[in-house]
Structure formats: C-alpha cells, structure tokens
Coordinates of N, CA and C and ligand atoms in Angstrom, one line a residue:
X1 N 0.8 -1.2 0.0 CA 0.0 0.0 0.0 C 0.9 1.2 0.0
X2 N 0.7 2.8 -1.3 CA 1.6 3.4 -1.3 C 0.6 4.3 -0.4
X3 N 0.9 5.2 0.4 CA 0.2 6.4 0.8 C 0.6 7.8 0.1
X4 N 0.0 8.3 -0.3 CA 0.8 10.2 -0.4 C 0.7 10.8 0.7
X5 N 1.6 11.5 0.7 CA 1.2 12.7 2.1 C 1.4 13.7 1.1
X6 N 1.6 14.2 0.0 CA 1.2 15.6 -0.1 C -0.4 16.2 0.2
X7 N -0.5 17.4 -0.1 CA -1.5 17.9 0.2 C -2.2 17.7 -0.6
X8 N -3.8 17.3 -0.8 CA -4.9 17.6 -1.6 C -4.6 19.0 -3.0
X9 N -4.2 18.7 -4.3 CA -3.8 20.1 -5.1 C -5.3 20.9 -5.5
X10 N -5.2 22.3 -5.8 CA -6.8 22.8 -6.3 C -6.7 22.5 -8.0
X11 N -7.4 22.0 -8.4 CA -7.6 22.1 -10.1 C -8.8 23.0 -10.1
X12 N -9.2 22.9 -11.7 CA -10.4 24.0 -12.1 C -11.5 23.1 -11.7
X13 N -11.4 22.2 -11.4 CA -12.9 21.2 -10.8 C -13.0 21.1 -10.1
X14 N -11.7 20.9 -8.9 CA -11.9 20.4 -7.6 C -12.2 21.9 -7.0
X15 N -12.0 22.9 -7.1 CA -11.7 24.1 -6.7 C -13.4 24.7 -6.2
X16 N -13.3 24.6 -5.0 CA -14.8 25.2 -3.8 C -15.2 26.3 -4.7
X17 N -16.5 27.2 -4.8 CA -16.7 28.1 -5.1 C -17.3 29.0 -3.9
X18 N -18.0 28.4 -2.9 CA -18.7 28.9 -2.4 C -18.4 27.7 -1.0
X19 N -17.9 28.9 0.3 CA -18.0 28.5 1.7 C -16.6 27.9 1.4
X20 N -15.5 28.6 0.7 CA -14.4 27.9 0.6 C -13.5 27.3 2.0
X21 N -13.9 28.0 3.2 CA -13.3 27.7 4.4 C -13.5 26.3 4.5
X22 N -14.8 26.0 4.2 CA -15.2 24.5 4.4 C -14.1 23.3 3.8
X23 N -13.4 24.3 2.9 CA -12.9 23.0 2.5 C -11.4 22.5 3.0
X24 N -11.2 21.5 3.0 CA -9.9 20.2 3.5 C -9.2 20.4 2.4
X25 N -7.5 20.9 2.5 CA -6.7 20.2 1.2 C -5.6 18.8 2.1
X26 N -5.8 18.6 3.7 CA -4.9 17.7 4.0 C -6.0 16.6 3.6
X27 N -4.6 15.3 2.9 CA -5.1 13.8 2.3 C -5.7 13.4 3.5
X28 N -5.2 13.6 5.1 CA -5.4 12.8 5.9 C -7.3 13.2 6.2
X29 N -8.0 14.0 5.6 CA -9.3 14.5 5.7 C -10.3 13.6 5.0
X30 N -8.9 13.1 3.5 CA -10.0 12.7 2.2 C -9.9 11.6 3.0
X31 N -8.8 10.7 3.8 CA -8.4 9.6 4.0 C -9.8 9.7 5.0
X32 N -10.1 10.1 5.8 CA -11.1 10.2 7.0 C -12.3 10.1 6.1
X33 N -12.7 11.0 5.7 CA -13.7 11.2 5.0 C -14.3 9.4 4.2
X34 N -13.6 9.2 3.1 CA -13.1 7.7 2.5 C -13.6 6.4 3.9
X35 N -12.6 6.1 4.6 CA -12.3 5.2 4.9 C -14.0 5.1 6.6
X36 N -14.5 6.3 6.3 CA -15.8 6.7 7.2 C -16.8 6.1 6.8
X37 N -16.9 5.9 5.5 CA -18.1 5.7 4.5 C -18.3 4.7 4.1
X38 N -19.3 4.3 3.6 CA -20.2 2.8 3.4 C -20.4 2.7 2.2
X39 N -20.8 3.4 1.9 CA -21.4 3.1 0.3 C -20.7 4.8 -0.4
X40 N -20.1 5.0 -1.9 CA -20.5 5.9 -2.7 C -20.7 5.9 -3.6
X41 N -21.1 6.8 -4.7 CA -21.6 6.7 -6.0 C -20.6 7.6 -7.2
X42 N -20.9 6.3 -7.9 CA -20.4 6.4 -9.2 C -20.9 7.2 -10.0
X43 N -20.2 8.4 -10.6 CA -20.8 8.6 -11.7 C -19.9 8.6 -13.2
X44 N -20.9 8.2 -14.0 CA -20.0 7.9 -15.5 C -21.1 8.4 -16.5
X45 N -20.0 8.9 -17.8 CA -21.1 8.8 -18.4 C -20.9 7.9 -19.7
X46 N -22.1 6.9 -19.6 CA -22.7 5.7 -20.3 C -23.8 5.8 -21.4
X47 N -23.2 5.9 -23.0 CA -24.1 5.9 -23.8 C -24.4 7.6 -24.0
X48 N -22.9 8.1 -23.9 CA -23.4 10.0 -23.6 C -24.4 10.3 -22.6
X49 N -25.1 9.9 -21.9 CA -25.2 10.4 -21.0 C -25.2 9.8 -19.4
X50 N -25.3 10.5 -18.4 CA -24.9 10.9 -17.2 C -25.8 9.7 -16.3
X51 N -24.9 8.6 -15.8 CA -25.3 7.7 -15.0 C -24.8 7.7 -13.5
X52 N -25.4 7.9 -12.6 CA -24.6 8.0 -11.1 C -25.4 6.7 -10.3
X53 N -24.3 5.8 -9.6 CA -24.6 4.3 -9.0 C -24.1 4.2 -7.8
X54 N -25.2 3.8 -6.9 CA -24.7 3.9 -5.8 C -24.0 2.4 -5.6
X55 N -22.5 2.4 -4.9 CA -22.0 1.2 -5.3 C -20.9 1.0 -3.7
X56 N -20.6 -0.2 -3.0 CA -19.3 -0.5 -2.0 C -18.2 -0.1 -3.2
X57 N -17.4 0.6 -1.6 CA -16.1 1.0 -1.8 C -14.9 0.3 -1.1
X58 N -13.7 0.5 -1.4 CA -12.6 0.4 -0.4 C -11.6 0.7 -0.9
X59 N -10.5 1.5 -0.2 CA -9.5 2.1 0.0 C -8.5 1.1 0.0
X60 N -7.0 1.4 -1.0 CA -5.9 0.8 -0.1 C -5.1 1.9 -0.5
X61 N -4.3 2.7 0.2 CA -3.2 3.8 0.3 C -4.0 4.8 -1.0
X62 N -3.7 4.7 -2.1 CA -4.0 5.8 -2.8 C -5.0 5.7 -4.1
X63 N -5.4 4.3 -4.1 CA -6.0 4.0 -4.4 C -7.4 3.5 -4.5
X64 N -8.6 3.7 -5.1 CA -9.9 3.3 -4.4 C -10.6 2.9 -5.5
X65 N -11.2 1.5 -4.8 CA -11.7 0.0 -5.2 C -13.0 0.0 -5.3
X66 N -14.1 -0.1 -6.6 CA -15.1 -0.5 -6.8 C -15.4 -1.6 -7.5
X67 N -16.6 -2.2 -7.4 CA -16.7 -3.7 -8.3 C -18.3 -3.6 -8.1
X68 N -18.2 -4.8 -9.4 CA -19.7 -4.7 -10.1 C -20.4 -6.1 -10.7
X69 N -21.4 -6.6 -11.0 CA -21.4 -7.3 -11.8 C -20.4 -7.2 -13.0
X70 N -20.0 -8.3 -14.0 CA -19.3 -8.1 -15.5 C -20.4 -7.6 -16.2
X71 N -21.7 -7.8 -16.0 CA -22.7 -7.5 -16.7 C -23.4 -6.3 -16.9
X72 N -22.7 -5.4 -15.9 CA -23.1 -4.1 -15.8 C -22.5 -2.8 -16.6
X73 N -23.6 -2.3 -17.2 CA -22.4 -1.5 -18.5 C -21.8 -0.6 -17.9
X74 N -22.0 0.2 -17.3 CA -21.3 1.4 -16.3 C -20.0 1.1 -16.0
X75 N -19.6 -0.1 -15.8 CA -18.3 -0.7 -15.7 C -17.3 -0.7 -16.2
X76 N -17.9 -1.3 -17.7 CA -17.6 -1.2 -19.1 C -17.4 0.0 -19.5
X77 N -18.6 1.1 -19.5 CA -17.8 2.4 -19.9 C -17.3 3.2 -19.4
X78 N -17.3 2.8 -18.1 CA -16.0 3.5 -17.2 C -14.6 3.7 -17.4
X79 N -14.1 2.4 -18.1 CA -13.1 1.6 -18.3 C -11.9 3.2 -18.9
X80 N -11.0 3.3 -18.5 CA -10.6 4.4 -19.1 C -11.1 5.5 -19.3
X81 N -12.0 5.9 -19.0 CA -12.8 6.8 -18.7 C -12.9 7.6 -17.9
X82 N -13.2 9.0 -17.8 CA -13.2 9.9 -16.8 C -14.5 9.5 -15.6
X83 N -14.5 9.5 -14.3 CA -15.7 9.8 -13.4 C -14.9 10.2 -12.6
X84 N -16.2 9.9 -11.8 CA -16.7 10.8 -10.1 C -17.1 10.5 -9.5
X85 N -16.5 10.1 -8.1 CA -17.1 9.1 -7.0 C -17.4 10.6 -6.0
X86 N -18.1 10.2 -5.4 CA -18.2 11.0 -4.0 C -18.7 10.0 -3.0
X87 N -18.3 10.3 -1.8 CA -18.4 10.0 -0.7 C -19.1 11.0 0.2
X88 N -20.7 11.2 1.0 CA -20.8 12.0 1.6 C -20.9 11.6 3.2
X89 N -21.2 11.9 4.4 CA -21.8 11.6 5.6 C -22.7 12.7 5.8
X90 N -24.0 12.5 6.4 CA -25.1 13.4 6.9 C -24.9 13.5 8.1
X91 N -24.3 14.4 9.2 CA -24.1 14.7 10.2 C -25.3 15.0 11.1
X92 N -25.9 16.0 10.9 CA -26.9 16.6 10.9 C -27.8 18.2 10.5
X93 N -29.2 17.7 11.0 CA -29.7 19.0 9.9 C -29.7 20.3 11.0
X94 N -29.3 21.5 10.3 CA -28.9 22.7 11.2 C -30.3 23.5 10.8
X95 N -30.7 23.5 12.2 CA -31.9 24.4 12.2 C -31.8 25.6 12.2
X96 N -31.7 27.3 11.7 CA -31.7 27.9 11.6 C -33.4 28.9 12.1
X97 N -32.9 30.1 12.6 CA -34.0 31.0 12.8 C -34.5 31.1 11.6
X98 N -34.1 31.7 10.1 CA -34.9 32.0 9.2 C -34.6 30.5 8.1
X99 N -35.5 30.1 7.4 CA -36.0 29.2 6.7 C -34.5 29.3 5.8
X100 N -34.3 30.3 5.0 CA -33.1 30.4 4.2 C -31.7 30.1 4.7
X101 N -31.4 30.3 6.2 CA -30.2 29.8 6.8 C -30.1 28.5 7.1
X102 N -31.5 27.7 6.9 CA -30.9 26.1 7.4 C -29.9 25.7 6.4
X103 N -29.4 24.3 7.1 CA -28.0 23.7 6.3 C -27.8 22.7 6.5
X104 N -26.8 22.0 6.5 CA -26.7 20.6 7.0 C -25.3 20.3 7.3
X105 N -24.7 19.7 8.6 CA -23.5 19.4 8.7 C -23.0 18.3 8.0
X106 N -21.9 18.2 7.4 CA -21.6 17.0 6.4 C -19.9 16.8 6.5
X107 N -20.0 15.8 6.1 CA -18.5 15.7 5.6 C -18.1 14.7 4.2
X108 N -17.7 15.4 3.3 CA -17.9 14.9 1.7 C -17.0 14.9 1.4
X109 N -16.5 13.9 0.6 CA -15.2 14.1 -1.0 C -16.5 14.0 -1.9
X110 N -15.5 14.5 -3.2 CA -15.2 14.2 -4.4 C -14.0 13.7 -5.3
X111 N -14.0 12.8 -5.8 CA -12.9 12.2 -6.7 C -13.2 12.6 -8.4
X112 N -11.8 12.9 -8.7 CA -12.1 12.6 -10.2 C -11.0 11.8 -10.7
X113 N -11.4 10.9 -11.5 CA -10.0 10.7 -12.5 C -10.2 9.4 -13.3
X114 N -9.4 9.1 -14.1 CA -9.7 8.0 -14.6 C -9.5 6.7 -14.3
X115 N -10.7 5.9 -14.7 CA -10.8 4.8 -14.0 C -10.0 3.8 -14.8
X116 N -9.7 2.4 -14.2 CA -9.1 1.6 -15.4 C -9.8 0.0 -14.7
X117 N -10.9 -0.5 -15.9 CA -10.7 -2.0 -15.2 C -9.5 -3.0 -14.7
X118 N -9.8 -3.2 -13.4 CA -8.2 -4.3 -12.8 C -8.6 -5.6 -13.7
X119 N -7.5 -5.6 -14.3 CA -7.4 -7.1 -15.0 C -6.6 -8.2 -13.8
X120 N -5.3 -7.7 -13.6 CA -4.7 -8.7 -13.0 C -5.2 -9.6 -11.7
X121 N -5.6 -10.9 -12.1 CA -6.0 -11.8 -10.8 C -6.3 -11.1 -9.3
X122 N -4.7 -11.4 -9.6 CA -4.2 -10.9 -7.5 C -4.7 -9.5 -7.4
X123 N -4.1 -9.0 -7.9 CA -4.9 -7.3 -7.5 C -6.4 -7.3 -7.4
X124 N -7.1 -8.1 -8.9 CA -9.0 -8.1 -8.7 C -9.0 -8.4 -7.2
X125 N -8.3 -9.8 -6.4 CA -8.8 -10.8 -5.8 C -8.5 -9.6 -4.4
X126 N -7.5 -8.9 -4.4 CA -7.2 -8.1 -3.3 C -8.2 -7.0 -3.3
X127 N -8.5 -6.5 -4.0 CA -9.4 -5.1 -4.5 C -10.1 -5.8 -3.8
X128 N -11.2 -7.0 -3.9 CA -12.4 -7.5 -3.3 C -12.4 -7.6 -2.0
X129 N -10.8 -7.8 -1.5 CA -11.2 -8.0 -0.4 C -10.8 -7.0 0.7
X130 N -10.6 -5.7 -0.2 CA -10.3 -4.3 0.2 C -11.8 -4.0 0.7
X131 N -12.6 -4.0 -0.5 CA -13.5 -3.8 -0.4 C -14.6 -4.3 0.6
X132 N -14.6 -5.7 0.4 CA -15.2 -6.8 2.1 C -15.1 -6.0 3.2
X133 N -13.3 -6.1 3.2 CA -13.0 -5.7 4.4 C -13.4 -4.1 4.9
X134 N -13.5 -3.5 4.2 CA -13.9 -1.7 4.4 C -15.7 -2.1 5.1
X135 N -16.2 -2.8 4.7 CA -17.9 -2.8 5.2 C -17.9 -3.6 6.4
X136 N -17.2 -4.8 6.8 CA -17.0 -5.3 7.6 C -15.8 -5.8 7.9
X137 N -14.7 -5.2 8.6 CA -13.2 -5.8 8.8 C -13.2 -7.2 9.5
X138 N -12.7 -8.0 8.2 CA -12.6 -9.5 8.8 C -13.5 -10.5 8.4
X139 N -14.1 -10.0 7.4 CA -15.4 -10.6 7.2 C -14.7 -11.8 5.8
X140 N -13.9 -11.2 5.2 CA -13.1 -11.7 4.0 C -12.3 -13.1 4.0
X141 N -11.8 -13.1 5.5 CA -11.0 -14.4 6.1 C -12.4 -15.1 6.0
X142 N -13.7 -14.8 6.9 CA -14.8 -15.5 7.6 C -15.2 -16.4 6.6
X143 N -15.6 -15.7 5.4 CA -16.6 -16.3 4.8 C -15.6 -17.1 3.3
X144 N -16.7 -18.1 2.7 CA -16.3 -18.8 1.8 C -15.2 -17.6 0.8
X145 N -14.4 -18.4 -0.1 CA -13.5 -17.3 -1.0 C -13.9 -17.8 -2.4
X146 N -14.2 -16.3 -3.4 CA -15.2 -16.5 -4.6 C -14.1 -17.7 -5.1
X147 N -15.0 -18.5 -6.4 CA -14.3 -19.6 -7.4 C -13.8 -18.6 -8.3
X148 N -13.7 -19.5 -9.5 CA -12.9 -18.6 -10.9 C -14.4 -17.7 -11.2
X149 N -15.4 -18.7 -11.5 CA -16.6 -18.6 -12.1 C -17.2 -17.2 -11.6
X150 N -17.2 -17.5 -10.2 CA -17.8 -15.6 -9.3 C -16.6 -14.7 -9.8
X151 N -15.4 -15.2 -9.4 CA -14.5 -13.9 -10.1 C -14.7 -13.6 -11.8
X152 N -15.1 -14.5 -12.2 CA -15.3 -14.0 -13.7 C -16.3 -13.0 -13.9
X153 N -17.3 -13.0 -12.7 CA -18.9 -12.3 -13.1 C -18.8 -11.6 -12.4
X154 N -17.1 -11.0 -12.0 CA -17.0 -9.5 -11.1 C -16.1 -8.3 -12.0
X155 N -16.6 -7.6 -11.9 CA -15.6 -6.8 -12.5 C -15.3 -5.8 -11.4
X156 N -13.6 -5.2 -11.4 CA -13.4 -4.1 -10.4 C -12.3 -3.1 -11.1
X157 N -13.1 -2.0 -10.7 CA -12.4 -0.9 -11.5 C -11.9 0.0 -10.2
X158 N -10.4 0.2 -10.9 CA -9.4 1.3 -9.9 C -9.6 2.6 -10.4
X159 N -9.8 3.8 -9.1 CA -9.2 5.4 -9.5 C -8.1 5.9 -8.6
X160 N -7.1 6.0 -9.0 CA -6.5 6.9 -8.4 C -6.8 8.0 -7.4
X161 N -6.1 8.2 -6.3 CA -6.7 9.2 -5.4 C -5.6 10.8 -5.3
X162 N -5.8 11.2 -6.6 CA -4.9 12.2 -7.4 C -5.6 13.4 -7.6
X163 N -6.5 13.7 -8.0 CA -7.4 14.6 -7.7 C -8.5 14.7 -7.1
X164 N -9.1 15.5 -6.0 CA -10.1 14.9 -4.5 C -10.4 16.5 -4.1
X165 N -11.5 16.8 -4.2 CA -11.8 17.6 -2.6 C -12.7 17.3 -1.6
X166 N -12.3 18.2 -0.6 CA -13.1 17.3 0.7 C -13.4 19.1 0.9
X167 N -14.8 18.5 1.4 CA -15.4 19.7 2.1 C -16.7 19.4 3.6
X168 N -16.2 19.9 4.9 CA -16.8 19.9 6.0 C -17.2 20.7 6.6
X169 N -18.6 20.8 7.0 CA -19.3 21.5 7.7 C -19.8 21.3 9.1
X170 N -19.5 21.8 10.1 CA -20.1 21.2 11.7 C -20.4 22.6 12.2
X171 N -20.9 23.0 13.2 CA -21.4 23.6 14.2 C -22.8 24.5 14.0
X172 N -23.2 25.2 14.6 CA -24.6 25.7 14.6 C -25.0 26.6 13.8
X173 N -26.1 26.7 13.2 CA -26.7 27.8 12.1 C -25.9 29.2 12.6
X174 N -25.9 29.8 11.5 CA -25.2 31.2 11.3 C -26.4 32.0 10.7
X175 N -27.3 32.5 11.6 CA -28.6 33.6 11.6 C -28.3 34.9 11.0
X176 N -29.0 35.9 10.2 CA -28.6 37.2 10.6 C -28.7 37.3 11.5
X177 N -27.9 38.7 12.3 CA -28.3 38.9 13.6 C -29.2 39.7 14.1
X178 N -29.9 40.4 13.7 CA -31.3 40.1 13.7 C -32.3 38.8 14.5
X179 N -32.0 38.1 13.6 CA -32.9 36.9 13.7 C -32.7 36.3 14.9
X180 N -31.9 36.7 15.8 CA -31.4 35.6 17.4 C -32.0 36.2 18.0
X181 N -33.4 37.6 18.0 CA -33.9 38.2 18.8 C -35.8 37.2 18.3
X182 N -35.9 36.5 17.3 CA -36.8 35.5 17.0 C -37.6 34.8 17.6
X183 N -38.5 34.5 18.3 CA -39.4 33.2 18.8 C -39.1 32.2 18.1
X184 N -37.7 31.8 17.7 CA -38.0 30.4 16.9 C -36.6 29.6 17.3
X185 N -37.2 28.1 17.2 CA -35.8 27.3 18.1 C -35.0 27.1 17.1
X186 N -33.5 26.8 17.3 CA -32.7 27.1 16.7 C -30.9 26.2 17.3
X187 N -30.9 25.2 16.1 CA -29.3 24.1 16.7 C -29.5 23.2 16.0
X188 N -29.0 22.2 16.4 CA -28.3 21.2 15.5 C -29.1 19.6 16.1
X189 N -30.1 19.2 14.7 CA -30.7 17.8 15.2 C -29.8 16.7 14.5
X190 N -28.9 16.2 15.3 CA -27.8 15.1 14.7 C -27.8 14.1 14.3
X191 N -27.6 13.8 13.4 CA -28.1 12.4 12.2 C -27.0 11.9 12.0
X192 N -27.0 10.2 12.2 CA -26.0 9.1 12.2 C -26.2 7.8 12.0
X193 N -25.0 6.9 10.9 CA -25.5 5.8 10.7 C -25.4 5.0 11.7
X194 N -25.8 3.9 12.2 CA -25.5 2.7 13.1 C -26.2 1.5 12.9
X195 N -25.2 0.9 13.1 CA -25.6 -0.8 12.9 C -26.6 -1.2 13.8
X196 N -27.3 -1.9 13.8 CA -28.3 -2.6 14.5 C -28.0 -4.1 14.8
X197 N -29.1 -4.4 16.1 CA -28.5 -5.8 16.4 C -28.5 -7.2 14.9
X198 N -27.6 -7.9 14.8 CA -27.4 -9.0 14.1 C -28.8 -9.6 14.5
X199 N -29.0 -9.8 13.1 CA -29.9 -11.3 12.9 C -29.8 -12.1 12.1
X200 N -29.5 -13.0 13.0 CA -29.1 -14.7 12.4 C -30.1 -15.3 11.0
X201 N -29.6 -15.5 10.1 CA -30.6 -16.5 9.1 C -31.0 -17.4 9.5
X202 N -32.4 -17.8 9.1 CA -32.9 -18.7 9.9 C -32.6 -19.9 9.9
X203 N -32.1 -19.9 8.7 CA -30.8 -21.4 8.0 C -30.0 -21.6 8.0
X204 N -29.7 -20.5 9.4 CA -28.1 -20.9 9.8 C -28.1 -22.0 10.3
X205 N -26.9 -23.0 10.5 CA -26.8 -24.3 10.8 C -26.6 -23.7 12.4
X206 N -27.0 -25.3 12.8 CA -27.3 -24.7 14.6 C -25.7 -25.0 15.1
X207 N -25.3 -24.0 16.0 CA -24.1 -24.0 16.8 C -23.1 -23.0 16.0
X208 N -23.3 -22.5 15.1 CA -22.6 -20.9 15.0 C -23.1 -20.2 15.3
X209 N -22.1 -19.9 16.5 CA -21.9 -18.6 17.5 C -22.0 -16.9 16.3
X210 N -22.7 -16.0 17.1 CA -21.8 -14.7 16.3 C -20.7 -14.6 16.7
X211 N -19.8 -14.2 15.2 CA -18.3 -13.7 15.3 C -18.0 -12.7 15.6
X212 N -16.7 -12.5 16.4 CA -16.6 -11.2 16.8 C -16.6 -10.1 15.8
X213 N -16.6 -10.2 14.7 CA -16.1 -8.8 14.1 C -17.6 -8.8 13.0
X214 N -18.8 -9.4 13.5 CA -20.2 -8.7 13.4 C -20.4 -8.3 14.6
X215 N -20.4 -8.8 15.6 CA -20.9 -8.8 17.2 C -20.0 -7.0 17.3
X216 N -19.0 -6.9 16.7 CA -18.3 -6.1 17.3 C -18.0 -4.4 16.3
X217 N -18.5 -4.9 15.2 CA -18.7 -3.7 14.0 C -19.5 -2.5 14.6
X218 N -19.3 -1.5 14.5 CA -19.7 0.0 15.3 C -19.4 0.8 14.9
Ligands
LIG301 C1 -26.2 16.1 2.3 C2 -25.8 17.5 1.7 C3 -26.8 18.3 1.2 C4 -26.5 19.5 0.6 N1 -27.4 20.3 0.2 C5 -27.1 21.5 -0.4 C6 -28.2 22.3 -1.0 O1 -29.3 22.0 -0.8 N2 -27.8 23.4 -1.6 C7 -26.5 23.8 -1.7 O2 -26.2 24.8 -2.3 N3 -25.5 23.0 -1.2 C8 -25.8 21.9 -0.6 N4 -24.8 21.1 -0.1 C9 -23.4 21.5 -0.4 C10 -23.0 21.1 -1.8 O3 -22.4 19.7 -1.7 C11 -21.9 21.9 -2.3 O4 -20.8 22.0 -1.4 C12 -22.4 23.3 -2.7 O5 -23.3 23.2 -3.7 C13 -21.3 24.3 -3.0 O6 -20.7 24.0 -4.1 P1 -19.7 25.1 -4.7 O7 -20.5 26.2 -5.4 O8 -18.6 25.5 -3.8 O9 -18.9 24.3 -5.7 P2 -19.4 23.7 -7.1 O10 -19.2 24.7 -8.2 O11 -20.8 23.0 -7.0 O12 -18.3 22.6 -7.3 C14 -16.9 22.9 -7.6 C15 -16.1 21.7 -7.1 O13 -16.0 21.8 -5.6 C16 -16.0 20.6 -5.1 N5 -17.1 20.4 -4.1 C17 -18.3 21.1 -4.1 N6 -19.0 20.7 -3.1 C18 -18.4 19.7 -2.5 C19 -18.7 18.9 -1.4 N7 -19.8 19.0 -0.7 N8 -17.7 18.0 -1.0 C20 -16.5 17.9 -1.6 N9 -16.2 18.6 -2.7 C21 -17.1 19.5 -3.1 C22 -16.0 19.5 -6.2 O14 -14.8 19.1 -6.5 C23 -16.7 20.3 -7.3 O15 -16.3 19.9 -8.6 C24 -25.1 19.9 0.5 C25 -24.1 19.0 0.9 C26 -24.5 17.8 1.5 C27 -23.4 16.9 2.0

C-alpha cells in the first residue's frame, strides 16, 4: 500500500466556489472522510449520458476500489474513462431561525479521475477484499473465498486518489443577527448511521456462535 502525504492540489474542478473555508486540502481528511463511508456513488457517463450508481467501496493507500457485476455496462464504460465518485456523511440538519439559513453538517469528497478495469488476478482478488474488508473488517478471512466462475462475473475498477476535494461543515446555524432576537428554536438535530443488532438467518446451521467482528462492528 503506497500512501501520499502531499496535500490535496486545487484544479479548475476540484476548486470550492462557495464557503471555501469548508474546504480540506490535508489527504489525511479525504483519508477520514473515504475510509468513514459505506457506500458511494459512481458517476459515468454511459451511452453520452450521465449515470450515477450507488456502489461498495474500499481504500488501499492511494487507491480506491469498486466492483460490479461483468454484466453491468457502467463498468464497461468506465473503463478508461473519466468519473466521479463522492463519498458523503449526513451529520446533521442545522436548524436555523430564518428558513433560508438552514444547512446541514456534512462531511464529503469528491474524486475525479480515470478509472481503469483491474485485469490482473491478484490485485481483482485483493481489490475484493479491500472492499469486504472496508464494510466489515474480517469478514473476508470468515466467509467462503469466490471460485474462478464468481471472479469472472465481477468486474473491479481502480481510481487513483490524485485529484479529490473534501469539504466539511459542523457547528450551529449562522442567523442574521437580527434573527437571534426570534421566537424560533434554533441548533443542531444530529443524524447518524449505526448498525443494529445482528440477525441470524434462519438457516443458519445450529451452533454458530456470532463472530466477533459482526458482534463487534460499530
Ligand atoms: C447532504 C448534503 C446536502 C447539501 N445540500 C445542499 C443544498 O441543498 N444546496 C447547496 O447549495 N449546497 C448543498 N450542499 C453542499 C454542496 O455539496 C456543495 O458544497 C455546494 O453546492 C457548493 O458548491 P460550490 O459552489 O462551492 O462548488 P461547485 O461549483 O458546486 O463545485 C466545484 C467543485 O467543488 C468541489 N465540491 C463542491 N461541493 C463539495 C462537497 N460537498 N464535497 C466535496 N467537494 C465539493 C467539487 O470538486 C466540485 O467539482 C449539500 C451537501 C451535503 C453533503
């Protein structure tokens, strides 16, 4: 795994327009931001026009790992191809005195760059289990490992983590000031993902215990 430590650079795409404070140029933000998240979305464009897919991710150093059915064309015309993944988190929604000031705390990338289908074996077979492992750590050792046949009906495309911005937002609405003299309530109602308790298939074979690393995912 290579890491960069330079800084996040501005290009004419990545480059904030508006609330530029918000934004992160340290990697170790995109790295937070990335390695926080569950699911993000793809976008490509397929057939000339503009497809965005919500899809698992995973990280290794500078690199970031998606996969698909083979069957899925997005994949296919990814392949060398320019996209855009983002990654967001919904923190929560910032209630503001006047209707126009509400907002929402967040913490987002954007990636761009070109993608390239992974051909080579070892790397697909690693990518997958970058991937596994990012939604559940450990889960990849646990469970059965795909045949040729499943790896054939996977496709996984790499992007570079070369051009990225990150932009974060936390603390309480910013009212005119005016408006803090208001009858109206006013802060931050906090919104967050969390796992819920495990439930066993019902066809699980009797005498497997939960493993620690469902029992213990948080
Ligand atoms: C859940 C959620 C809801 C939001 N709702 C709204 C809304 O309703 N209205 C609104 O104006 N804004 C909203 N935002 C903020 C929005 O994502 C953009 O930040 C905003 O539109 C400002 O973009 P801009 O004009 O600076 O840049 P744009 O001109 O839109 O984009 C320029 C470049 O800046 C970067 N960039 C822009 N936004 C982000 C971001 N959030 N994260 C990382 N990189 C970014 C990208 O690289 C992009 O190519 C929301 C954000 C989140 C997470």
């Amino acid at each position: 795994m290579s890491t960069d430590t330079t800084p996040l650079s501005s290009t004419s795409r990545t480059t904030l327009r508006r609330h530029r404070e918000r934004g992160k140029t340290d990697r170790a933000d995109l790295y937070a931001v990335l390695d926080a998240g569950l699911m993000c979305h793809l976008g490509v464009v397929a057939d000339g026009a503009p497809l965005v897919l919500p899809t698992a991710y995973g990280r290794d150093g500078d690199t970031l790992y998606v996969h698909g059915s083979s069957a899925n064309g997005a994949f296919g015309a990814a392949d060398g191809q320019q996209v855009c993944v983002s990654v967001t988190h919904l923190d929560g929604f910032v209630c503001a005195r006047s209707v126009f000031t509400h907002s929402v705390n967040y913490r987002s990338a954007v990636v761009f760059g070109t993608a390239s289908l992974v051909i080579d074996d070892d790397e697909r077979r690693h990518a997958l289990e970058v991937i596994t492992d990012h939604l559940i750590p450990g889960r990849w050792a646990a469970a059965r490992q795909p045949t040729k046949k499943e790896m054939a009906a996977t496709a996984v495309l790499s992007l570079p983590l070369t051009e990225a911005s990150v932009k974060i937002r936390a603390g309480m609405p910013k009212d005119e000031p005016a408006d803090y003299d208001l009858d109206v309530w006013a802060g931050v109602l906090p919104v967050a993902v969390t796992f819920g308790e495990p439930e066993p298939d019902p066809l699980l074979r009797s005498g497997i215990e939960l493993p620690p690393h469902i029992r213990d995912r948080h």
